[in-house]
Short mmCIF file of C-alpha atoms and ligand atoms in Angstrom, two decimals:
data_model
loop_
_atom_site.label_atom_id
_atom_site.label_comp_id
_atom_site.label_asym_id
_atom_site.label_seq_id
_atom_site.Cartn_x
_atom_site.Cartn_y
_atom_site.Cartn_z
CA MET A 1 59.35 -32.98 69.49
CA THR A 2 55.35 -32.70 70.92
CA SER A 3 56.02 -28.64 70.07
CA VAL A 4 57.41 -29.28 66.68
CA SER A 5 55.06 -31.94 65.89
CA ASN A 6 52.41 -29.71 66.75
CA ARG A 7 53.64 -26.58 65.18
CA PHE A 8 54.29 -28.63 62.27
CA VAL A 9 50.45 -29.64 62.18
CA CYS A 10 49.44 -26.55 62.78
CA CYS A 11 50.94 -24.47 59.96
CA VAL A 12 49.14 -27.71 57.98
CA CYS A 13 46.29 -26.56 59.75
CA VAL A 14 46.27 -23.09 58.27
CA LEU A 15 47.27 -23.14 55.14
CA THR A 16 44.50 -25.54 54.67
CA MET A 17 42.56 -22.65 56.06
CA LEU A 18 44.32 -20.20 54.42
CA VAL A 19 44.07 -21.99 51.00
CA SER A 20 40.22 -23.41 51.18
CA LYS A 21 39.33 -19.34 52.34
CA SER A 22 41.53 -17.55 49.31
CA ARG A 23 39.91 -20.54 46.61
CA LYS A 24 36.65 -17.79 46.62
CA TYR A 25 39.20 -14.74 46.44
CA ILE A 26 40.75 -16.48 43.72
CA GLU A 27 37.84 -17.18 42.06
CA GLN A 28 36.55 -14.07 42.10
CA TRP A 29 39.26 -12.26 41.18
CA LEU A 30 40.10 -14.88 37.55
CA GLN A 31 36.05 -14.10 37.19
CA ASN A 32 36.99 -10.45 37.18
CA THR A 33 39.92 -10.26 35.21
CA SER A 34 37.79 -12.74 32.37
CA THR A 35 34.56 -9.26 32.06
CA MET A 36 37.46 -6.94 32.54
CA LYS A 37 39.20 -8.72 29.34
CA GLU A 38 35.94 -9.11 27.35
CA ARG A 39 34.56 -5.15 28.94
CA SER A 40 37.98 -4.38 26.98
CA THR A 41 37.56 -6.37 24.38
CA LYS A 42 34.04 -4.41 23.83
CA GLU A 43 35.73 -1.41 24.20
CA LEU A 44 38.66 -2.45 21.45
CA ARG A 45 36.54 -2.80 19.13
CA ARG A 46 33.92 0.10 19.74
CA ASP A 47 37.20 2.71 19.44
CA ARG A 48 38.35 0.21 16.23
CA GLN A 49 34.83 0.48 14.96
CA ALA A 50 34.75 4.64 15.90
CA SER A 51 37.76 4.92 14.04
CA ILE A 52 37.47 3.35 11.14
CA GLU A 53 33.96 5.18 10.58
CA GLY A 54 35.71 8.86 11.40
CA LYS A 55 38.38 7.94 8.51
CA LEU A 56 36.04 6.94 6.45
CA ARG A 57 34.44 10.11 6.98
CA ALA A 58 36.65 12.12 6.69
CA LEU A 59 37.09 10.69 3.74
CA GLY A 60 33.32 12.25 2.48
CA TYR A 61 31.62 9.05 3.07
CA ASP A 62 28.02 9.48 4.91
CA ASN A 63 25.82 7.20 6.99
CA ASP A 64 24.22 5.39 4.33
CA ASP A 65 27.88 4.67 3.14
CA LEU A 66 28.39 2.80 6.43
CA ASP A 67 24.72 1.15 7.04
CA THR A 68 24.86 -2.50 6.50
CA GLN A 69 21.37 -3.37 6.97
CA PHE A 70 20.77 -4.19 3.66
CA ASP A 71 24.31 -6.35 3.19
CA PRO A 72 24.67 -9.70 1.79
CA LYS A 73 25.97 -11.89 4.58
CA ASP A 74 28.94 -13.09 2.44
CA TRP A 75 30.07 -9.08 2.50
CA LYS A 76 33.06 -9.16 5.37
CA TRP A 77 32.35 -5.21 6.79
CA ASN A 78 31.70 -6.44 10.28
CA GLN A 79 34.68 -8.87 9.88
CA LEU A 80 37.23 -5.68 9.08
CA ILE A 81 35.28 -3.93 11.53
CA GLN A 82 35.02 -5.83 14.57
CA GLN A 83 38.21 -6.69 15.60
CA THR A 84 40.48 -5.66 19.12
CA ARG A 85 43.26 -4.65 16.68
CA PRO A 86 43.57 -0.67 17.00
CA ILE A 87 43.66 0.66 13.50
CA THR A 88 47.48 1.75 12.99
CA ASP A 89 48.20 3.45 9.98
CA ARG A 90 49.77 0.01 8.63
CA VAL A 91 46.54 -1.25 9.70
CA TRP A 92 44.32 1.60 8.22
CA GLU A 93 46.52 0.68 4.41
CA ASN A 94 45.45 -2.26 4.94
CA ILE A 95 41.65 -2.56 4.83
CA ARG A 96 41.17 0.90 3.49
CA PRO A 97 40.82 -1.08 -0.26
CA GLN A 98 39.08 -3.30 0.66
CA LEU A 99 36.36 -1.17 3.03
CA GLU A 100 35.93 1.19 -0.41
CA GLU A 101 34.62 -1.43 -2.49
CA ILE A 102 32.37 -2.47 -0.06
CA ILE A 103 31.31 1.28 0.15
CA LYS A 104 31.29 0.87 -4.09
CA LEU A 105 28.86 -2.17 -3.98
CA ARG A 106 26.81 -0.86 -1.28
CA ARG A 107 25.97 2.50 -3.09
CA LYS A 108 24.69 0.39 -6.42
CA HIS A 109 23.13 -2.67 -4.22
CA ALA A 110 21.47 -0.72 -1.48
CA GLY A 111 21.38 3.08 -3.19
CA ALA A 112 17.91 2.31 -4.41
CA LYS A 113 16.48 1.49 -0.99
CA PHE A 114 17.82 4.20 1.17
CA LEU A 115 16.59 6.48 -1.18
CA ALA A 116 13.03 5.84 -1.11
CA ILE A 117 14.05 5.76 2.93
CA ARG A 118 14.64 9.02 2.92
CA ARG A 119 12.28 10.10 0.67
CA ASN A 120 9.88 8.64 3.20
CA ILE A 121 11.16 10.17 5.88
CA ARG A 122 10.79 13.74 3.55
CA GLN A 123 7.33 12.58 2.93
CA GLN A 124 6.47 12.47 6.57
CA GLU A 125 8.11 15.84 7.60
CA LEU A 126 5.91 17.49 4.68
CA GLY A 127 2.64 16.11 5.97
CA ARG A 128 3.09 16.89 9.49
CA ARG A 129 3.43 20.84 8.47
CA PHE A 130 0.56 20.11 5.86
CA VAL A 131 -1.80 19.07 8.68
CA ASP A 132 -0.39 21.96 10.99
CA TYR A 133 -1.72 23.98 7.73
CA LEU A 134 -4.81 22.65 7.15
CA PRO A 135 -7.26 24.49 8.41
CA GLN A 136 -5.82 28.00 6.63
CA VAL A 137 -6.51 25.28 3.74
CA ARG A 138 -9.32 24.28 4.00
CA LYS A 139 -10.87 28.40 3.96
CA LEU A 140 -9.03 28.65 0.75
CA PRO A 141 -11.53 28.74 -2.55
CA PHE A 142 -10.39 25.36 -3.12
CA GLY A 143 -9.30 24.10 -0.37
CA LYS A 144 -12.11 21.15 0.69
CA PHE A 145 -10.90 19.49 -2.60
CA TYR A 146 -7.39 19.18 -1.86
CA MET A 147 -5.58 16.48 0.39
CA ARG A 148 -1.93 15.95 2.01
CA GLY A 149 -1.72 13.45 -1.41
CA ASP A 150 -2.10 15.90 -3.67
CA LEU A 151 0.64 18.30 -1.72
CA LEU A 152 3.58 15.36 -2.42
CA GLU A 153 2.41 14.79 -6.13
CA GLU A 154 3.13 18.33 -6.71
CA PRO A 155 5.91 18.61 -9.20
CA PHE A 156 7.53 21.61 -7.27
CA VAL A 157 7.38 19.71 -4.38
CA LYS A 158 8.84 16.89 -5.01
CA GLU A 159 11.50 18.58 -6.78
CA LEU A 160 12.23 20.10 -3.46
CA LEU A 161 11.92 16.92 -2.24
CA ASP A 162 14.53 15.18 -3.83
CA GLU A 163 17.11 18.15 -3.83
CA ASN A 164 20.52 16.78 -2.95
CA ASP A 165 19.53 13.34 -3.22
CA ALA A 166 16.39 13.47 -0.16
CA LYS A 167 18.81 14.55 2.22
CA ILE A 168 17.61 18.04 3.36
CA PRO A 169 14.96 18.32 6.00
CA PHE A 170 12.38 20.53 5.47
CA ASP A 171 12.76 23.08 8.13
CA ASP A 172 10.04 25.79 8.46
CA LYS A 173 12.52 28.20 5.60
CA ARG A 174 11.85 25.15 2.90
CA TRP A 175 8.69 24.59 3.31
CA HIS A 176 7.62 28.55 3.38
CA ARG A 177 8.76 27.91 0.01
CA ILE A 178 5.86 25.41 -0.29
CA PHE A 179 3.34 27.49 1.71
CA ASP A 180 3.66 30.19 -0.35
CA ARG A 181 2.36 28.52 -3.37
CA VAL A 182 -0.50 26.62 -1.96
CA PRO A 183 -3.04 28.49 -2.44
CA GLU A 184 -2.25 28.13 -6.27
CA PHE A 185 -2.15 24.41 -6.06
CA VAL A 186 -5.22 24.26 -4.52
CA ALA A 187 -6.89 26.09 -7.36
CA LYS A 188 -5.51 24.62 -10.61
CA HIS A 189 -6.06 20.94 -8.75
CA ILE A 190 -9.96 21.12 -8.74
CA LYS A 191 -9.47 21.92 -12.44
CA VAL A 192 -7.86 18.33 -12.65
CA ILE A 193 -10.14 16.31 -11.03
CA GLU A 194 -13.33 18.40 -13.05
CA GLY A 195 -10.82 17.36 -16.48
CA HIS A 196 -10.94 13.62 -15.15
CA CYS A 197 -14.33 13.34 -14.54
CA ALA A 198 -15.43 15.16 -17.13
CA ASP A 199 -13.43 12.59 -19.48
CA VAL A 200 -14.86 9.22 -17.83
CA ILE A 201 -18.34 11.28 -18.06
CA SER A 202 -17.74 11.81 -21.89
CA LYS A 203 -17.14 9.00 -22.59
CA ALA A 204 -19.53 7.19 -21.66
CA PHE A 205 -22.21 9.40 -23.31
CA LYS A 206 -20.35 8.23 -26.20
CA GLU A 207 -20.18 4.91 -25.09
CA SER A 208 -24.08 5.14 -24.20
CA LYS A 209 -25.30 6.57 -27.78
CA GLU A 210 -24.44 2.99 -29.36
CA MET A 211 -26.46 1.53 -27.71
CA ASP A 212 -30.37 2.20 -26.78
CA ARG A 213 -31.65 5.27 -25.38
CA PRO A 214 -34.52 7.01 -25.56
CA LEU A 215 -35.35 9.50 -28.72
CA ASN A 216 -35.31 12.55 -27.71
CA ALA A 217 -30.78 11.69 -25.30
CA ILE A 218 -29.15 14.79 -25.90
CA ASP A 219 -25.52 15.36 -27.63
CA ASP A 220 -22.76 15.55 -25.10
CA GLU A 221 -21.52 18.10 -27.01
CA GLN A 222 -23.52 20.84 -25.81
CA HIS A 223 -22.30 19.71 -22.56
CA LEU A 224 -19.15 21.40 -22.95
CA GLU A 225 -19.70 24.94 -23.84
CA LEU A 226 -17.34 27.15 -22.03
CA LEU A 227 -17.84 30.42 -20.75
CA GLU A 228 -16.05 33.77 -21.83
CA ASP A 229 -15.01 34.99 -18.10
CA PRO A 230 -12.44 33.02 -16.93
CA ILE A 231 -12.66 33.92 -13.97
CA GLU A 232 -16.49 32.89 -13.87
CA ASP A 233 -14.84 29.88 -15.29
CA MET A 234 -12.61 28.69 -12.41
CA ASP A 235 -15.95 28.49 -10.25
CA ARG A 236 -18.48 27.03 -12.49
CA ILE A 237 -18.85 23.14 -12.55
CA PRO A 238 -19.43 22.05 -15.76
CA SER A 239 -22.79 21.68 -17.01
CA CYS A 240 -20.96 17.36 -18.11
CA LEU A 241 -21.19 16.82 -14.18
CA LEU A 242 -24.04 18.23 -13.63
CA SER A 243 -27.05 15.94 -15.48
CA ALA A 244 -29.06 13.99 -14.09
CA THR A 245 -27.83 11.25 -16.11
CA SER A 246 -24.05 11.85 -15.28
CA LEU A 247 -23.29 8.77 -11.93
CA PHE A 248 -20.17 7.66 -11.47
CA LYS A 249 -18.47 4.17 -9.80
CA TYR A 250 -16.54 5.50 -7.18
CA GLY A 251 -14.73 3.13 -5.44
CA GLY A 252 -16.64 0.16 -7.14
CA HIS A 253 -19.44 0.35 -4.96
CA ARG A 254 -22.37 2.57 -5.32
CA LEU A 255 -23.14 5.04 -8.03
CA GLU A 256 -21.81 8.65 -6.71
CA ASP A 257 -22.87 12.54 -8.39
CA TYR A 258 -19.30 14.48 -9.08
CA THR A 259 -20.08 16.70 -5.93
CA GLU A 260 -19.86 13.16 -4.19
CA ILE A 261 -16.95 12.24 -4.98
CA LEU A 262 -15.93 15.45 -4.48
CA HIS A 263 -17.94 15.37 -1.24
CA ILE A 264 -16.35 12.43 0.27
CA ARG A 265 -12.77 12.07 -1.59
CA PRO A 266 -11.23 13.74 2.01
CA LEU A 267 -13.45 11.85 4.07
CA ALA A 268 -11.84 9.05 6.90
CA ARG A 269 -14.63 6.48 6.37
CA ARG A 270 -13.34 6.38 2.27
CA ARG A 271 -9.84 6.12 3.95
CA ILE A 272 -11.13 2.93 5.89
CA TRP A 273 -9.97 0.49 3.31
CA SER A 274 -7.60 2.66 1.62
CA THR A 275 -4.57 2.90 4.28
CA ARG A 276 -2.53 5.61 2.92
CA ASP A 277 -3.62 9.42 1.64
CA ASP A 278 -3.03 8.80 -1.64
CA GLY A 279 -3.08 11.48 -4.23
CA TRP A 280 -5.58 12.18 -6.69
CA SER A 281 -2.96 10.14 -9.84
CA THR A 282 -4.02 7.25 -7.38
CA ASP A 283 -7.88 8.19 -6.48
CA LYS A 284 -8.69 8.77 -10.35
CA THR A 285 -8.72 5.24 -11.23
CA ASP A 286 -11.32 4.76 -8.42
CA VAL A 287 -13.54 6.80 -10.55
CA VAL A 288 -16.01 4.96 -13.53
CA SER A 289 -18.61 5.66 -15.19
CA SER A 290 -19.96 3.05 -18.26
CA GLY A 291 -22.45 3.90 -20.96
CA GLY A 292 -24.95 1.94 -19.62
CA VAL A 293 -25.38 3.37 -16.42
CA VAL A 294 -25.63 6.51 -18.45
CA SER A 295 -28.18 5.18 -20.86
CA MET A 296 -29.59 3.42 -18.18
CA ALA A 297 -30.31 6.92 -16.40
CA SER A 298 -31.59 8.43 -19.87
CA PHE A 299 -34.52 5.80 -19.53
CA LEU A 300 -35.43 6.40 -16.05
CA LEU A 301 -35.98 10.06 -16.67
CA LYS A 302 -38.21 9.52 -19.33
CA GLN A 303 -40.21 7.13 -16.71
CA LEU A 304 -40.41 9.26 -14.42
CA GLY A 305 -41.98 11.99 -16.87
CA LEU A 306 -38.68 14.66 -16.12
CA PRO A 307 -36.77 15.98 -19.44
CA GLU A 308 -33.77 14.10 -20.28
CA ASP A 309 -31.80 17.56 -18.81
CA THR A 310 -32.77 17.40 -15.98
CA SER A 311 -30.17 18.30 -13.26
CA MET A 312 -28.59 16.48 -11.07
CA SER A 313 -29.66 18.70 -8.35
CA TYR A 314 -33.05 18.94 -9.12
CA MET A 315 -32.79 14.64 -8.45
CA LEU A 316 -30.79 15.14 -5.08
CA ALA A 317 -33.43 17.88 -3.58
CA CYS A 318 -35.32 14.79 -3.99
CA GLY A 319 -34.02 12.41 -1.44
CA THR A 320 -35.29 9.03 -1.63
CA ASP A 321 -38.38 9.46 -3.60
CA PHE A 322 -37.80 7.07 -5.98
CA ARG A 323 -39.00 3.68 -5.90
CA CYS A 324 -38.99 0.66 -8.46
CA LEU A 325 -42.73 -0.92 -8.87
CA THR A 326 -41.80 -3.81 -9.93
CA CYS A 327 -40.34 -4.41 -6.80
CA SER A 328 -42.64 -2.10 -4.80
CA ARG A 329 -45.90 -4.12 -6.22
CA ALA A 330 -44.85 -7.00 -5.31
CA SER A 331 -44.50 -8.19 -1.32
CA GLN A 332 -40.85 -6.00 -0.91
CA THR A 333 -41.25 -2.20 -0.83
CA TRP A 334 -38.40 0.80 -0.20
CA SER A 335 -37.62 4.14 -1.32
CA MET A 336 -34.13 4.78 -2.97
CA THR A 337 -32.27 7.56 -4.22
CA TRP A 338 -31.63 9.02 -7.31
CA ALA A 339 -28.03 7.10 -7.43
CA GLU A 340 -29.59 4.11 -5.82
CA LEU A 341 -32.55 4.07 -8.10
CA VAL A 342 -29.90 4.23 -11.47
CA ASP A 343 -28.15 1.39 -9.66
CA HIS A 344 -30.79 -1.07 -8.67
CA PHE A 345 -31.91 -0.87 -12.41
CA VAL A 346 -28.74 -1.58 -13.74
CA LYS A 347 -28.09 -4.45 -11.56
CA ALA A 348 -31.71 -5.46 -12.29
CA ASN A 349 -30.42 -6.14 -15.89
CA ASP A 350 -27.32 -7.76 -15.44
CA GLY A 351 -29.06 -10.08 -13.17
CA TYR A 352 -31.67 -11.04 -16.00
CA LYS A 353 -29.00 -11.33 -18.62
CA ASN A 354 -27.26 -13.75 -16.30
CA ASP A 355 -30.29 -15.31 -15.78
CA LEU A 356 -31.33 -15.89 -19.17
CA GLU A 357 -28.24 -17.37 -19.66
CA THR A 358 -28.74 -19.64 -17.06
CA ILE A 359 -31.82 -20.96 -18.83
CA LYS A 360 -29.86 -21.65 -22.62
CA ASP A 361 -27.60 -23.11 -21.02
CA ARG A 362 -29.05 -25.06 -18.79
CA GLU A 363 -32.40 -25.56 -21.71
CA LEU A 364 -34.22 -24.89 -19.02
CA ASP A 365 -37.65 -24.72 -19.54
CA VAL A 366 -38.83 -20.97 -17.51
CA PRO A 367 -40.70 -18.75 -18.81
CA PHE A 368 -38.53 -15.52 -18.18
CA LEU A 369 -39.26 -12.12 -18.58
CA ASN A 370 -37.86 -9.16 -17.98
CA ASP A 371 -39.65 -7.22 -14.83
CA HIS A 372 -36.62 -4.15 -15.02
CA ASP A 373 -36.72 -3.36 -19.06
CA VAL A 374 -36.60 0.43 -18.96
CA THR A 375 -36.83 -0.23 -23.12
CA SER A 376 -40.17 -1.50 -23.40
CA GLU A 377 -42.64 1.02 -24.87
CA ILE A 378 -44.98 -1.12 -23.09
CA THR A 379 -44.75 -2.67 -20.07
CA GLY A 380 -46.18 0.65 -18.60
CA ASN A 381 -43.88 2.89 -15.57
CA LEU A 382 -41.54 1.16 -13.90
CA VAL A 383 -40.70 3.75 -11.63
CA ALA A 384 -42.65 6.13 -9.79
CA ARG A 385 -41.48 9.06 -6.85
CA VAL A 386 -43.77 10.61 -4.13
CA PRO A 387 -45.33 13.02 -5.00
CA ARG A 388 -44.18 16.24 -2.62
CA THR A 389 -45.49 20.03 -2.66
CA THR A 390 -41.72 21.06 -1.41
CA VAL A 391 -39.82 20.15 -4.14
CA ASP A 392 -40.46 23.11 -6.11
CA LEU A 393 -36.75 23.05 -7.72
CA ILE A 394 -37.24 23.65 -11.58
CA PRO A 395 -35.68 20.15 -13.31
CA THR A 396 -33.82 21.53 -15.99
CA LEU A 397 -32.52 24.35 -13.78
CA GLU A 398 -29.22 24.22 -12.00
CA TYR A 399 -28.28 24.54 -8.94
CA ALA A 400 -25.10 24.59 -6.81
CA ASN A 401 -22.94 25.06 -9.77
CA ARG A 402 -20.42 26.46 -8.50
CA TYR A 403 -17.63 24.80 -6.47
CA SER A 404 -18.17 27.82 -4.16
CA ILE A 405 -21.44 27.66 -2.99
CA LEU A 406 -20.93 23.81 -2.76
CA SER A 407 -17.96 24.08 -0.29
CA LYS A 408 -20.05 26.49 1.55
CA THR A 409 -23.12 23.84 2.08
CA TRP A 410 -20.90 21.32 3.35
CA GLY A 411 -20.42 20.55 6.95
CA GLU A 412 -23.85 19.88 7.59
CA GLU A 413 -24.42 16.57 5.98
CA VAL A 414 -27.98 16.71 4.59
CA SER A 415 -29.59 12.89 5.39
CA PHE A 416 -32.35 11.66 4.20
CA GLU A 417 -35.32 10.27 5.88
CA ILE A 418 -36.33 6.30 4.58
CA CYS A 419 -39.50 7.43 2.86
CA SER A 420 -42.67 4.68 3.92
CA GLN A 421 -45.23 7.20 2.05
CA SER A 422 -46.85 4.59 -0.58
CA VAL A 423 -46.70 6.13 -3.98
CA LYS A 424 -50.18 5.67 -6.15
CA ASP A 425 -49.62 3.39 -9.45
CA SER A 426 -52.04 4.49 -12.19
CA SER A 427 -50.05 1.20 -13.62
CA ASP A 428 -50.80 -0.51 -11.62
CA GLY A 429 -52.51 -3.52 -12.97
CA GLU A 430 -54.36 -4.93 -10.21
CA THR A 431 -57.77 -6.45 -11.16
CA GLN A 432 -60.70 -7.09 -8.43
CA GLU A 433 -59.74 -10.24 -7.93
CA ASP A 434 -56.21 -8.98 -6.65
CA SER A 435 -57.75 -6.08 -4.64
CA ASN A 436 -59.59 -8.67 -2.64
CA GLU A 437 -56.55 -10.70 -1.69
CA ARG A 438 -54.18 -7.26 -0.89
CA THR A 439 -53.10 -9.21 2.34
CA GLU A 440 -53.82 -12.82 2.09
CA THR A 441 -50.29 -14.48 2.87
CA LEU A 442 -49.45 -17.46 0.81
CA ILE A 443 -50.42 -20.56 1.89
CA GLY A 444 -47.39 -23.86 1.58
CA SER A 445 -43.89 -22.09 0.06
CA ASN A 446 -42.95 -18.90 0.02
CA TYR A 447 -40.87 -19.05 -3.12
CA CYS A 448 -41.41 -18.53 -6.46
CA PRO A 449 -41.14 -22.35 -7.75
CA LEU A 450 -40.33 -21.26 -11.17
CA CYS A 451 -37.75 -19.16 -10.52
CA ARG A 452 -36.59 -22.29 -8.02
CA LYS A 453 -35.83 -24.36 -11.80
CA LEU A 454 -33.69 -21.70 -12.17
CA GLY A 455 -31.73 -22.11 -8.77
CA LEU A 456 -32.87 -18.79 -7.55
CA TRP A 457 -35.05 -18.11 -4.66
CA HIS A 458 -37.95 -15.55 -5.16
CA ARG A 459 -39.89 -14.58 -1.61
CA GLU A 460 -43.25 -13.37 -1.54
CA GLU A 461 -45.24 -12.78 1.49
CA ILE A 462 -48.02 -12.31 -0.38
CA VAL A 463 -50.86 -13.85 -2.73
CA ARG A 464 -50.92 -10.90 -4.51
CA GLY A 465 -47.26 -10.14 -4.70
CA MET A 466 -46.75 -13.15 -6.17
CA ARG A 467 -49.04 -13.11 -8.60
CA LYS A 468 -47.84 -10.23 -9.89
CA HIS A 469 -44.02 -11.95 -10.13
CA THR A 470 -45.85 -14.73 -12.36
CA ARG A 471 -47.02 -11.75 -14.09
CA THR A 472 -44.07 -9.82 -14.57
CA ARG A 473 -41.34 -12.25 -14.68
CA HIS A 474 -42.81 -15.29 -16.17
CA GLY A 475 -45.77 -13.97 -17.86
CA THR A 476 -47.80 -16.82 -16.67
CA ASP A 477 -50.51 -16.97 -13.34
CA LEU A 478 -49.82 -19.04 -10.28
CA GLU A 479 -50.32 -21.73 -11.60
CA GLY A 480 -47.49 -21.47 -14.05
CA ASN A 481 -50.64 -21.04 -16.90
CA SER A 482 -48.69 -18.79 -19.87
CA LEU A 483 -51.25 -15.10 -20.53
CA THR A 484 -50.21 -14.99 -23.66
CA GLU A 485 -51.55 -18.11 -24.47
CA GLN A 486 -55.05 -17.38 -22.74
CA SER A 487 -55.59 -14.45 -24.43
CA GLY A 488 -54.16 -15.31 -28.05
CA VAL A 489 -53.51 -12.07 -28.68
CA GLY A 490 -49.52 -12.41 -28.16
CA GLN A 491 -47.34 -10.26 -26.45
CA ASP A 492 -50.18 -7.18 -25.28
CA ALA A 493 -51.32 -9.39 -23.19
CA THR A 494 -49.87 -8.50 -20.19
CA GLN A 495 -50.44 -5.45 -20.96
CA ARG A 496 -53.90 -5.54 -21.14
CA LEU A 497 -54.03 -6.39 -17.87
CA ASP A 498 -51.96 -3.76 -16.93
CA ALA A 499 -54.00 -1.04 -18.38
ZN1 ZN B 1 -22.00 14.08 1.37
ZN1 ZN B 2 -37.20 -3.55 -9.12
ZN1 ZN B 3 -39.98 -16.47 -10.13
#
């Protein structure tokens, strides 16, 4: 019995042992079958998708027709595709109309988006090709004025790019069709830029005619003559763009001359605030001018004793030789380029108008004169130029009036040193008393008390500077006594001091 009983116990023990051991195997086995099942589900789905897509492609549908990225959430595309049931003929006949219906909707709903994506890819292909070709473009006669964005805007290029809904990549053969025409595009393009700038400046000339202008101001008609020789004409920059009065705001910052627009447009530093390599159709909206700028330039030429038809190249050759005497008479003094000088006076006059409005609006009792008034015949000289023997050009002759000359001179950027040489100004208006206090510093506040009433902080370092400021800006002496009333001869009183 014992043996039997022993055996029995023994069997139970063995069984328990076996069960506990095999549980591990069972668990593992169960897990394996479940992952296998999962894997096979994935496989089944994948097979089904591949089978459906294959059938749709066979019907002539393409990648975009099968792309779900722009689908609204309630479309049942994925529900129809991501099932495990294999595609039998019966199943296919069942789901095919639904799929084709979605594709139809998708073409309508996302067609434009897909086209935009394809265009973008084509443009990038083309851009890369153009950049590789750039060293050769730059060697073409007008190649330095041409940019990638300009190429992408060419009607011929656009047409080629859009061929077959922009589905054809730019392989060598297709690129060469464009490549062959680039020299022609480049040559035509400079005339497009030129035409736009000439329009802008002639509009500004016309506008300036309605405004104050010096009597000797010339008419813009004179600027627009053309040469007979078409090849000469091609290379020649029109006079209207080379006059000292032809200044543009480019990109809303400082004033630039026409050649500088051409120069800086392809440069990286201009691109900093523009993320894209824009074509001319976008860039040209940045080119503006106004009658105010042209008429200011005219007046300043007159103040400098230069003829009205002085060329821009002459002014450029003067570098930073220009000074505003109103400002340099006082404490501050700096030298400016011609464009900066015009900009300075435009801003000073605009500022004066604004301040005058403030005085009127707030009914303030502050004597206020325009110390940058170029139209007045009696204020004396407001601007000066450092006399130099090196500038022996003739003011009215145009130098660098050919695009070919222009593009040759680029590459070496000319930078002018800030000129610290002082200008002898005969109309300085210094009295003996002024000269004695030449460097005497101000006691107390450095700020003009009359300007403070206006909320302005006009600062002068030395007594002489403040005396100058109060006289030219407010028509008063340092104590605020009107100079006009003192002499009793009206407005010319300030002039007598200047004389
Ligand atoms: Zn430059
Ligand atoms: Zn000034
Ligand atoms: Zn003041």
